[in-house]
Coordinates of C-alpha atoms and ligand atoms in Angstrom, one line a residue:
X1 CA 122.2 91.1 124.7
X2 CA 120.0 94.5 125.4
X3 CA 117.9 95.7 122.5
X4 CA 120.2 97.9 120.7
X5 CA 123.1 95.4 120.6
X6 CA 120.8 93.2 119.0
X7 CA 119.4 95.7 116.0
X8 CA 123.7 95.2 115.3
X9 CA 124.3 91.8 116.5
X10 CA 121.6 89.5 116.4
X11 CA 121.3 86.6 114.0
X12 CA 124.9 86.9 112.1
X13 CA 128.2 86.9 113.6
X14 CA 130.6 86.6 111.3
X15 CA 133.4 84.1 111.9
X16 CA 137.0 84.9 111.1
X17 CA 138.0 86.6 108.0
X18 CA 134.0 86.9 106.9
X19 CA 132.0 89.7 105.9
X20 CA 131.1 92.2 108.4
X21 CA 127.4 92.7 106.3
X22 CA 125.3 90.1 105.9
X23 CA 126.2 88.8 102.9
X24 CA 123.2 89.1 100.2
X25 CA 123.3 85.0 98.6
X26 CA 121.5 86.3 95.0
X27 CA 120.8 82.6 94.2
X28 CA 117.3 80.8 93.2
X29 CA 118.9 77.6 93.7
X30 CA 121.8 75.7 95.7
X31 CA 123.7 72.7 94.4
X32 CA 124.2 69.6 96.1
X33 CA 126.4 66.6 95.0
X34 CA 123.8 63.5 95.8
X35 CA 119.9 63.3 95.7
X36 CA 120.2 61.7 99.1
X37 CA 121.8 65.5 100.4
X38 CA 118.9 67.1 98.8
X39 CA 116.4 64.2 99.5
X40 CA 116.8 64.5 103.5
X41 CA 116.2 68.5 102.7
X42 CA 113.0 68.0 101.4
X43 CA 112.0 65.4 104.0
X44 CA 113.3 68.3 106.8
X45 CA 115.5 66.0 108.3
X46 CA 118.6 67.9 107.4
X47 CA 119.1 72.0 107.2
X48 CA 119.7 73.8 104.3
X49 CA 118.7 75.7 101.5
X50 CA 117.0 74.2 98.2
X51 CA 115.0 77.2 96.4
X52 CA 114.7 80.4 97.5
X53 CA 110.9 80.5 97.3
X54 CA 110.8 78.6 100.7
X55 CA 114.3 79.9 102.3
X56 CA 117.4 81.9 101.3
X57 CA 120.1 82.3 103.4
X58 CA 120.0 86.3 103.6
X59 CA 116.2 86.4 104.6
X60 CA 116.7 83.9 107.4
X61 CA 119.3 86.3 109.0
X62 CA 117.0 89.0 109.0
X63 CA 114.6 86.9 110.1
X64 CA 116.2 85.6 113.1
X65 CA 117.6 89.3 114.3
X66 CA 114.0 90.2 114.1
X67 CA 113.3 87.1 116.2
X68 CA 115.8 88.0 118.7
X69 CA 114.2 91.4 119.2
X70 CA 110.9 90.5 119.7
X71 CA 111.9 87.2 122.3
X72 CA 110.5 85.3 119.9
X73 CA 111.8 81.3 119.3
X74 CA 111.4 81.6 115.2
X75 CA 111.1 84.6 112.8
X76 CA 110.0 84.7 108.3
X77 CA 110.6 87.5 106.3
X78 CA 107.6 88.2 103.9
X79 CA 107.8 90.0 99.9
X80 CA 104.8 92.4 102.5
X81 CA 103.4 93.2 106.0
X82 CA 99.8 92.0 104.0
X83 CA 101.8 88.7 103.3
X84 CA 103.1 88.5 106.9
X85 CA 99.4 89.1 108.3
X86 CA 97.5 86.8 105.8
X87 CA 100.2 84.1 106.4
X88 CA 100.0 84.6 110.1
X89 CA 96.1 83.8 110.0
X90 CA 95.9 81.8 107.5
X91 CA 98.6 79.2 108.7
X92 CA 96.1 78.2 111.3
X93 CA 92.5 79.4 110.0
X94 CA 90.9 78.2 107.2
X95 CA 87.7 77.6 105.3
X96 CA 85.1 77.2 107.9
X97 CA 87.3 78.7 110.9
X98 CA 86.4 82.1 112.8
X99 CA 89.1 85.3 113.7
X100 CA 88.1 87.6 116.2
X101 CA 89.6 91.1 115.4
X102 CA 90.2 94.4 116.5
X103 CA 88.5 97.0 114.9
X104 CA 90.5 99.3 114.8
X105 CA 93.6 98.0 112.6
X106 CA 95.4 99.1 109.3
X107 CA 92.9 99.3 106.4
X108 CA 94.4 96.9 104.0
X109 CA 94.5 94.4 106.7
X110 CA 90.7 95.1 107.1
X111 CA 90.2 94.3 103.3
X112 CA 92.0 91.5 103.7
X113 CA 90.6 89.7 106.4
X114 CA 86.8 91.5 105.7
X115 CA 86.9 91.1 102.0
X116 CA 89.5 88.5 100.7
X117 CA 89.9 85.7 103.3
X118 CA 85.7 86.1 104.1
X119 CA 85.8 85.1 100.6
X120 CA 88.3 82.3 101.1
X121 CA 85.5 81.2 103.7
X122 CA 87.7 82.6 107.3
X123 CA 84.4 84.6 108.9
X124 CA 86.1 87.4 110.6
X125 CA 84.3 89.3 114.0
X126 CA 85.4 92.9 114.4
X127 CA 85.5 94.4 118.1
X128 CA 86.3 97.4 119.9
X129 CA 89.8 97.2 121.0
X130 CA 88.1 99.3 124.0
X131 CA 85.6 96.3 124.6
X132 CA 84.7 95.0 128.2
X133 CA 86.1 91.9 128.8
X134 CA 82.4 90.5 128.2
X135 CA 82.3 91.9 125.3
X136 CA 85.0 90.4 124.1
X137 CA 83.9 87.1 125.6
X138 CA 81.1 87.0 123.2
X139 CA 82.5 87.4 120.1
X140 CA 84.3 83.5 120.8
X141 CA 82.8 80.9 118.9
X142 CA 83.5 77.3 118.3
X143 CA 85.2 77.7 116.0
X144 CA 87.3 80.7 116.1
X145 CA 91.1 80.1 116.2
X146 CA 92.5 83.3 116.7
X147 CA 92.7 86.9 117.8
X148 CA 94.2 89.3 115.9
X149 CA 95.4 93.2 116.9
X150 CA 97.4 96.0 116.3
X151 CA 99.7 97.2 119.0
X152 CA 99.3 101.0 117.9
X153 CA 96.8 101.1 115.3
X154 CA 97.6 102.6 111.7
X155 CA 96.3 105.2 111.6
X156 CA 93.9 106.2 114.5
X157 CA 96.4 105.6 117.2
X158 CA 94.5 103.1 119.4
X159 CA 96.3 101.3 122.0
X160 CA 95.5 97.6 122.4
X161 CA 94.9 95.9 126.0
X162 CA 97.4 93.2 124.6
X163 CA 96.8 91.5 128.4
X164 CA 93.2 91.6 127.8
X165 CA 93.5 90.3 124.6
X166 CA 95.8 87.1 125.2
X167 CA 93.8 86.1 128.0
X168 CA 90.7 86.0 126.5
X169 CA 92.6 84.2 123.5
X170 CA 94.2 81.8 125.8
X171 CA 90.8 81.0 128.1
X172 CA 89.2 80.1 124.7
X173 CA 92.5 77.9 123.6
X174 CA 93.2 79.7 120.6
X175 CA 96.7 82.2 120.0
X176 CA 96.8 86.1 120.0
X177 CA 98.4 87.7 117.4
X178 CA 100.0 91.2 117.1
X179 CA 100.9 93.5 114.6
X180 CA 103.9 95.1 116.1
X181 CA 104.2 97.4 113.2
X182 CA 104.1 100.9 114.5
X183 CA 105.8 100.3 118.0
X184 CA 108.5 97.9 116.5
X185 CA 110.3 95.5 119.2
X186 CA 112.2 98.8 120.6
X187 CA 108.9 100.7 122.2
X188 CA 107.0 97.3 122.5
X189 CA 107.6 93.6 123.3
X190 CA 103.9 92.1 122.6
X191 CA 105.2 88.6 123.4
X192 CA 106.4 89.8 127.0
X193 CA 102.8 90.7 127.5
X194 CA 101.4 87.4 126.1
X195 CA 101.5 87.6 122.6
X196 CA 101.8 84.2 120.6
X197 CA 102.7 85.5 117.1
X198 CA 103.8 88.5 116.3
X199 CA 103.9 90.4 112.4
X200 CA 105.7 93.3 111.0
X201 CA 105.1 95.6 108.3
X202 CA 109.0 96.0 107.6
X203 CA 108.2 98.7 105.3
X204 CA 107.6 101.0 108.2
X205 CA 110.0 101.7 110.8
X206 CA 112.2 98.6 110.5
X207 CA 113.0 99.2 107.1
X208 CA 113.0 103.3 107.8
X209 CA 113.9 104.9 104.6
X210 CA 111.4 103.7 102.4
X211 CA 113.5 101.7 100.5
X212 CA 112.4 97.8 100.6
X213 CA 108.4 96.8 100.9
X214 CA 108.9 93.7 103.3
X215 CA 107.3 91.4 106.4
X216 CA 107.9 89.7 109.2
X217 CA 106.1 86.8 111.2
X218 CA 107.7 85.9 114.6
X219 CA 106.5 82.9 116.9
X220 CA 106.8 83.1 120.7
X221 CA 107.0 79.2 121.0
X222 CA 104.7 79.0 123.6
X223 CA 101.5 78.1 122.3
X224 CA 100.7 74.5 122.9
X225 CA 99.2 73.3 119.7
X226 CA 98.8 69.8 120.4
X227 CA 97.3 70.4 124.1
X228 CA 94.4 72.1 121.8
X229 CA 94.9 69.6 118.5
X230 CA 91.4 69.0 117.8
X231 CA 91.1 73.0 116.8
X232 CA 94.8 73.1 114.9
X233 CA 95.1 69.6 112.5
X234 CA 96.9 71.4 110.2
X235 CA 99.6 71.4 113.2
X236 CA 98.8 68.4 114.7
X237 CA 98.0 65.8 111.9
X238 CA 100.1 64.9 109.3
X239 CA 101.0 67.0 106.0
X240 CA 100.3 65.0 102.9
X241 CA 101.3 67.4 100.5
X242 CA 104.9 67.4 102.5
X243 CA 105.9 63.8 103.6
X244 CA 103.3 63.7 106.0
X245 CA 105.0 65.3 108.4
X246 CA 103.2 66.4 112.1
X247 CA 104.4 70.0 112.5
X248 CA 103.5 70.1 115.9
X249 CA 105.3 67.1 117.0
X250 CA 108.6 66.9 114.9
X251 CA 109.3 70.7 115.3
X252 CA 108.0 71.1 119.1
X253 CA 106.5 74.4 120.4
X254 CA 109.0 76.6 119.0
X255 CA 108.9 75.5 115.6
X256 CA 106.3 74.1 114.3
X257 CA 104.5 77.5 113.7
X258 CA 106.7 79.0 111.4
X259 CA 108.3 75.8 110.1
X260 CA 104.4 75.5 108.9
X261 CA 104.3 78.6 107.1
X262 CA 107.6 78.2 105.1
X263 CA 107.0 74.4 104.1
X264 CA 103.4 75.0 103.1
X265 CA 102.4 78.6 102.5
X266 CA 105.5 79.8 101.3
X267 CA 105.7 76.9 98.9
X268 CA 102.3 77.5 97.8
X269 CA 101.8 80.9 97.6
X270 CA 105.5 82.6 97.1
X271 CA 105.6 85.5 98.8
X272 CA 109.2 85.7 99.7
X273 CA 111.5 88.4 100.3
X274 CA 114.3 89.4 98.0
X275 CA 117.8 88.6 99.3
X276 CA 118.4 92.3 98.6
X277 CA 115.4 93.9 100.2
X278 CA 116.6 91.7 103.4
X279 CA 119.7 93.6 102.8
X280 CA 118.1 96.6 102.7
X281 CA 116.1 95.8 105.9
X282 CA 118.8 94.8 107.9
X283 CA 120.8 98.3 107.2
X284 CA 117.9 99.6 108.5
X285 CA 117.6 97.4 111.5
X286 CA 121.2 98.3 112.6
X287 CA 120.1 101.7 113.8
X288 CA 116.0 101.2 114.8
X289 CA 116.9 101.4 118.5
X290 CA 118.5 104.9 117.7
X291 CA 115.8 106.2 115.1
X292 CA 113.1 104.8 117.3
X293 CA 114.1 106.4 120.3
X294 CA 114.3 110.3 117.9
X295 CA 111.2 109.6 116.3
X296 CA 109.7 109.2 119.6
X297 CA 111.1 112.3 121.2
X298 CA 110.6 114.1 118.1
X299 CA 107.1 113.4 117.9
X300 CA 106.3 113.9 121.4
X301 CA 107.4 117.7 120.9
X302 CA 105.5 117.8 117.7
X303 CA 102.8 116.7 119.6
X304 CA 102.7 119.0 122.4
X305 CA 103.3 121.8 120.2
X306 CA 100.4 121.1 118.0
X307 CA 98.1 120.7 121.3
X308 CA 98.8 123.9 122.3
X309 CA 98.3 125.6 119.0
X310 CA 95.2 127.9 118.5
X311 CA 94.6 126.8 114.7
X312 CA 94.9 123.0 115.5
X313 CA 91.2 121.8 117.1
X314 CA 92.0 118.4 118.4
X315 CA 95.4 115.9 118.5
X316 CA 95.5 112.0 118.7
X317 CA 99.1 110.9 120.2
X318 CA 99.3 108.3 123.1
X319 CA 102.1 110.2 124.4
X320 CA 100.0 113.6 125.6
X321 CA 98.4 113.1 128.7
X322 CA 95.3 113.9 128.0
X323 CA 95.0 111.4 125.2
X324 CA 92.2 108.5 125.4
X325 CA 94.9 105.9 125.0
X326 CA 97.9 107.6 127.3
X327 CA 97.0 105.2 130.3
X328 CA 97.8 101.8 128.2
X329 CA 100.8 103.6 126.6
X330 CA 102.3 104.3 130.1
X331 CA 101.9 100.3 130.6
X332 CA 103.1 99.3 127.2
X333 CA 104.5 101.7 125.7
X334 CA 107.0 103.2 128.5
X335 CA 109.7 104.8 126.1
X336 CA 107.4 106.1 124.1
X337 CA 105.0 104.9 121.3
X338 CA 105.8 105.6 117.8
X339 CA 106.1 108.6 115.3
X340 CA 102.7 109.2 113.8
X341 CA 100.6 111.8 114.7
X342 CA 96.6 113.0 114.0
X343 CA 95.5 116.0 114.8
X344 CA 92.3 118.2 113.3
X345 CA 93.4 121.6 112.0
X346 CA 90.3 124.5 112.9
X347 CA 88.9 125.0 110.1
X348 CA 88.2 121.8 108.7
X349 CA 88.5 120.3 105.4
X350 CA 89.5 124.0 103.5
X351 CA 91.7 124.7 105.5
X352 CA 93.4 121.3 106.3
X353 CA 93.9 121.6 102.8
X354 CA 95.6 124.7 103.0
X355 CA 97.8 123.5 105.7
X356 CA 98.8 120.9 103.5
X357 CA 99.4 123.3 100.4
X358 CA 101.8 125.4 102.6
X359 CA 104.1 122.9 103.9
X360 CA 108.0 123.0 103.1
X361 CA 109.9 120.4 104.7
X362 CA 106.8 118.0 105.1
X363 CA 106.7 115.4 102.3
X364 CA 102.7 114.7 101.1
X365 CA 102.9 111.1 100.9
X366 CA 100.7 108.2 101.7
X367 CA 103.6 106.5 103.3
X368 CA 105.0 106.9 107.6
X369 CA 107.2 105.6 109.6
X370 CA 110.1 107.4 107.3
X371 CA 113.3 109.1 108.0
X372 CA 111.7 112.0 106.2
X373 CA 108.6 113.7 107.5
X374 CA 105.7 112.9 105.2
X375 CA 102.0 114.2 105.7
X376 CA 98.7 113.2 104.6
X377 CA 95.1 114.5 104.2
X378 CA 93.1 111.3 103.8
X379 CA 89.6 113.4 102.8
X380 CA 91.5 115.0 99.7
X381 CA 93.7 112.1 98.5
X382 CA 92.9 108.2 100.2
X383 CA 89.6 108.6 101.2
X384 CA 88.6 111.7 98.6
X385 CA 85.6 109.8 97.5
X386 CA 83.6 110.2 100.4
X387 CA 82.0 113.2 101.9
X388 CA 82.1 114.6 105.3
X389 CA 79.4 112.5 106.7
X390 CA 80.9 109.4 105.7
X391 CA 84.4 110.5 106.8
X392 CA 83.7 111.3 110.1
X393 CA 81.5 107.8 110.7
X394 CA 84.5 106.0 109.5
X395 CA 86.6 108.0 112.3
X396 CA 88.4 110.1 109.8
X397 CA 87.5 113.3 110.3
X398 CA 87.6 115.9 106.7
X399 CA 90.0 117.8 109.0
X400 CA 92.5 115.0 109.6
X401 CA 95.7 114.7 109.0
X402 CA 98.3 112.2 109.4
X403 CA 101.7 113.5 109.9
X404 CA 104.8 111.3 110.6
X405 CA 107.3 112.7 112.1
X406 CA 111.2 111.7 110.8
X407 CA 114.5 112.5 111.7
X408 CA 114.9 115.9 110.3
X409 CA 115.6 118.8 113.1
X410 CA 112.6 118.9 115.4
X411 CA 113.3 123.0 114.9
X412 CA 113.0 122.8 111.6
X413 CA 109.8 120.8 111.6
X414 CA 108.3 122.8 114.0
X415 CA 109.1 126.0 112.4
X416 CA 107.4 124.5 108.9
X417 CA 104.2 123.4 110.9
X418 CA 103.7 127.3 112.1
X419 CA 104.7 128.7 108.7
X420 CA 102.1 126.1 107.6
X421 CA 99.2 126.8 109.7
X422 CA 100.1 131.2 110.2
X423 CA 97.6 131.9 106.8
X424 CA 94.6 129.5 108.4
X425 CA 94.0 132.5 110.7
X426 CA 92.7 134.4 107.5
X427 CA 90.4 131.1 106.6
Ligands
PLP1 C1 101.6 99.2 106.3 C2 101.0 98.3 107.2 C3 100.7 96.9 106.9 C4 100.8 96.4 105.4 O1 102.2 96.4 105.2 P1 102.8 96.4 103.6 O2 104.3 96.2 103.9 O3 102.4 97.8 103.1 O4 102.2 95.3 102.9 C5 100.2 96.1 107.8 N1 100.0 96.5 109.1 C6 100.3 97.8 109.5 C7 100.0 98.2 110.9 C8 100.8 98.7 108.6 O5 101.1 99.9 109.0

C-alpha cells in the first residue's frame, strides 16, 4: 500500500458486515470464562485484552496504522507526545544511563529530559544538531544508550542529519530515536534513513483539528538488543515484576521494544490513550496525506511571500532556498517539510506585537499544526518573562513569530498577513 491508502487502510479492515470506523471498545475491562484464559494473558503467551491501562482494542488500531506509515514493525498510542518521548527513553535508559540529544528540540521535551528524568538520575548531553561528526563523537560515553532528535524542530525549524545521527548511534551500539512530530510519516520516513524508534506528538498534525492530546512510539524492529545485551538488561534479562519474562528473546527484534513499554511502563505509569481520542485520531489520520500535502504548499507560498515582504526582516522555513536548513530538507524532506513558519517582523518586539493585534483570520494560540491558522508571539505571551537579551540568546528573537499555516484559502491568509503588517510602515 502507498502512503495515502494507508492513512485509510492500514491496521483495520473490516470483515463482512463490520463497521466501516474503527469501532471505539469504551471498556476498562474484558471478561473471560476461565482464569487459565486470562492466566496465559498475563503470562503473554496468548493475545488479548485484560485492562485497558496496558491495551484496548481501539488504541492498538491506531497504533498499528501509525506503524504501517512509518515502516515500522510495532506502534503505542500515548494519553501525550511528552508520554511517548519519556517512554521512548526511558524504556531503555535509566538511573545511571547517559542520552545524547539534540539541542535544538521541543521545549517541554527539554524540561523533561534536562529537568525531570536528570532528576530521575538519566544525565542528558545536549549537541548541535549542526555538529561535526567529531563533535558528535565526543559527546558518547560508556554509558550512554541513546540518541535522541527532532526531525524538524518545534519551533526553530532545524533539520536533523538523521544519517549522521544513526550512524554515530549505531557505531557506539546504542539506538537513534526521532520525533517525527512536525514532518509526520507523509513528508518523512526517519526509519528509512536509519531511525530505530520513532515518537509522535499526535496532537499536531496527525490528530489536525485540535481535538484529542495523544502519542505515538513506533519501533523499526531492527535494533539488535541482545547483540549489545550487556548495555540493555532490561531487554535482555528477565522481568521479575512480569513472569520473568526476557523481552528480547521471547518477542524477537520486532517486538520486544514496544512489547516492553506496554507490559512495564504502561502498567506502571498509565499513560494510556482514551479509546475515544484514538477515535478522534484516526479520523484525523484518514486525511493526513491530503492536509499534509496543503499545509505544505500552503506554507511554501506563505513563506515566499513573507521573504519578499519589506516589513518582514528575516524568515526561517526549510522550504526557501536560501534557508540554512534547505539543503537537508531537499534530502529528507522532498515533498516538502511541514506548516510552521518563523519569521522577524522589522520593527521588532512593538511592532511584532502590532502585527499580532491586527490579524483577522490568524488564530493567537500557543498551539500548530492545526486545520486553522494559529499565530504566536513567544516574547509577549510564552516567553514574556524575559527580556530581549535573554530572548535572543535562547534563539527567540523579541520579533519572532510563529505562525502555522492551516487549510484555510492561501488568498485569504495572505491577504490577512498584508492587512496585518500595512500599519507597521507607520511604526
Ligand atoms: C507538542 C510536541 C511534543 C509534546 O506533545 P504533547 O502532545 O503536547 O504532549 C513533543 N514533541 C514535539 C516535536 C512537539 O511539537
Amino acid at each position: 500500500m502507498k502512503q495515502g491508502t494507508k492513512c485509510i487502510r492500514a491496521g483495520y479492515a473490516p470483515g463482512n458486515g463490520e463497521p466501516r470506523q474503527v469501532p471505539i471498545v469504551q471498556s476498562t475491562t474484558f471478561r473471560y470464562e476461565t482464569s487459565e484464559d486470562m492466566g496465559r494473558l498475563f503470562d503473554l503467551e496468548a493475545e488479548g485484552y485484560f485492562y485497558t491501562r496496558l491495551q484496548n482494542p481501539t488504541c492498538d488500531l491506531v497504533a498499528a496504522k501509525i506503524a504501517a506509515l512509518e515502516g515500522g514493525t510495532a506502534g503505542m498510542l500515548t494519553s501525550s507526545g511528552q508520554a511517548a518521548n519519556f517512554f521512548a527513553v526511558f524504556n531503555i535508559a535509566t538511573a545511571g544511563d547517559h542520552v545524547v540529544a539534540s539541542s535544538s528540540i521541543y521545549g517541554g521535551t527539554f524540561n523533561l529530559f534536562a529537568v525531570t528524568m536528570a532528576k530521575m538520575g538519566v544525565e542528558f548531553t545536549f549537541i548541535s544538531p549542526d555538529c561535526t561528526p567529531d563533535e558528535l563523537e565526543a559527546a558518547f560515553k560508556p554509558n550512554t544508550k541513546a540518541v535522541f532528535g527532532e526531525t524538524i524542530a518545534n519551533p526553530a525549524l532545524t533539520v536533523l542529519d538523521i544519517e549522521k545521527f544513526a550512524t554515530a548511534a549505531h557505531a557506539h551500539g546504542v539506538p537513534l530515536i526521532v520525533d517525527n512530530t512536525f514532518p509526520t510519516p507523509i513528508m518523512c520516513r526517519p526509519i528509512e534513513w536509519g531511525a530505530d524508534i520513532v515518537t509522535h506528538s499526535t496532537t499536531k498534525y496527525m490528530d489536525g483539528h485540535s481535538s484529542a492530546l495523544g502519542g505515538c512510539i513506533v519501533d523499526a524492529g531492527r535494533f539488535d538488543w541482545m547483540a549489545h545485551a550487556e548495555k540493555f538488561p532490561g531487554l535482555t534479562t528477565p522481568d521479575e515484576s512480569y513472569h520473568g519474562i526476557t523481552y528480547a528473546e521471547r518477542f524477537g527484534l520486532e517486538g520486544a521494544f514496544i512489547t516492553k513499554a506496554t507490559a512495564q511502563l504502561m502498567r506502571d505509569f498509565g499513560s494510556m490513550a482514551s479509546p475515544q481520542n484514538a477515535y478522534l485520531l484516526n479520523l484525523g489520520l484518514e486525511s493526513l496525506h491530503v492536509r499534509m500535502e496543503r499545509h505544505g504548499e500552503s506554507a511554501q507560498a506563505i513563506a515566499e511571500h513573507l521573504a519578499a515582504h519589506p516589513r518582514v526582516s528575516w524568515v526561517s522555513f526549510p522550504g526557501l532556498p536560501g534557508d540554512k536548513y534547505h539543503g537537508l530538507a531537499e534530502k529528507y524532506l522532498p515533498n516538502g517539510s511541514c506548516g510552521v513558519i518563523s519569521f522577524g517582523v522589522a520593527g521588532g518586539r512593538a511592532a511584532a506585537e502590532c502585527f499580532m493585534r491586527n490579524l483577522k483570520v490568524a488564530h493567537i494560540a500557543t498551539h500548530v499544526a492545526d486545520a486553522a491558522t494559529c499565530c504566536l508571539h513567544p516574547a509577549s505571551s510564552t516567553h514574556r518573562q524575559m527580556n530581549d537579551e535573554q530572548l535572543a540568546a535562547a534563539g527567540v528573537p523579541a520579533d519572532l513569530v510563529r505562525l502555522s499555516v492551516g487549510l484555510e484559502d492561501v488568498s485569504d491568509l495572505l491577504a490577512d498577513i498584508d492587512q496585518a503588517l500595512k500599519p507597521l510602515s507607520r511604526i
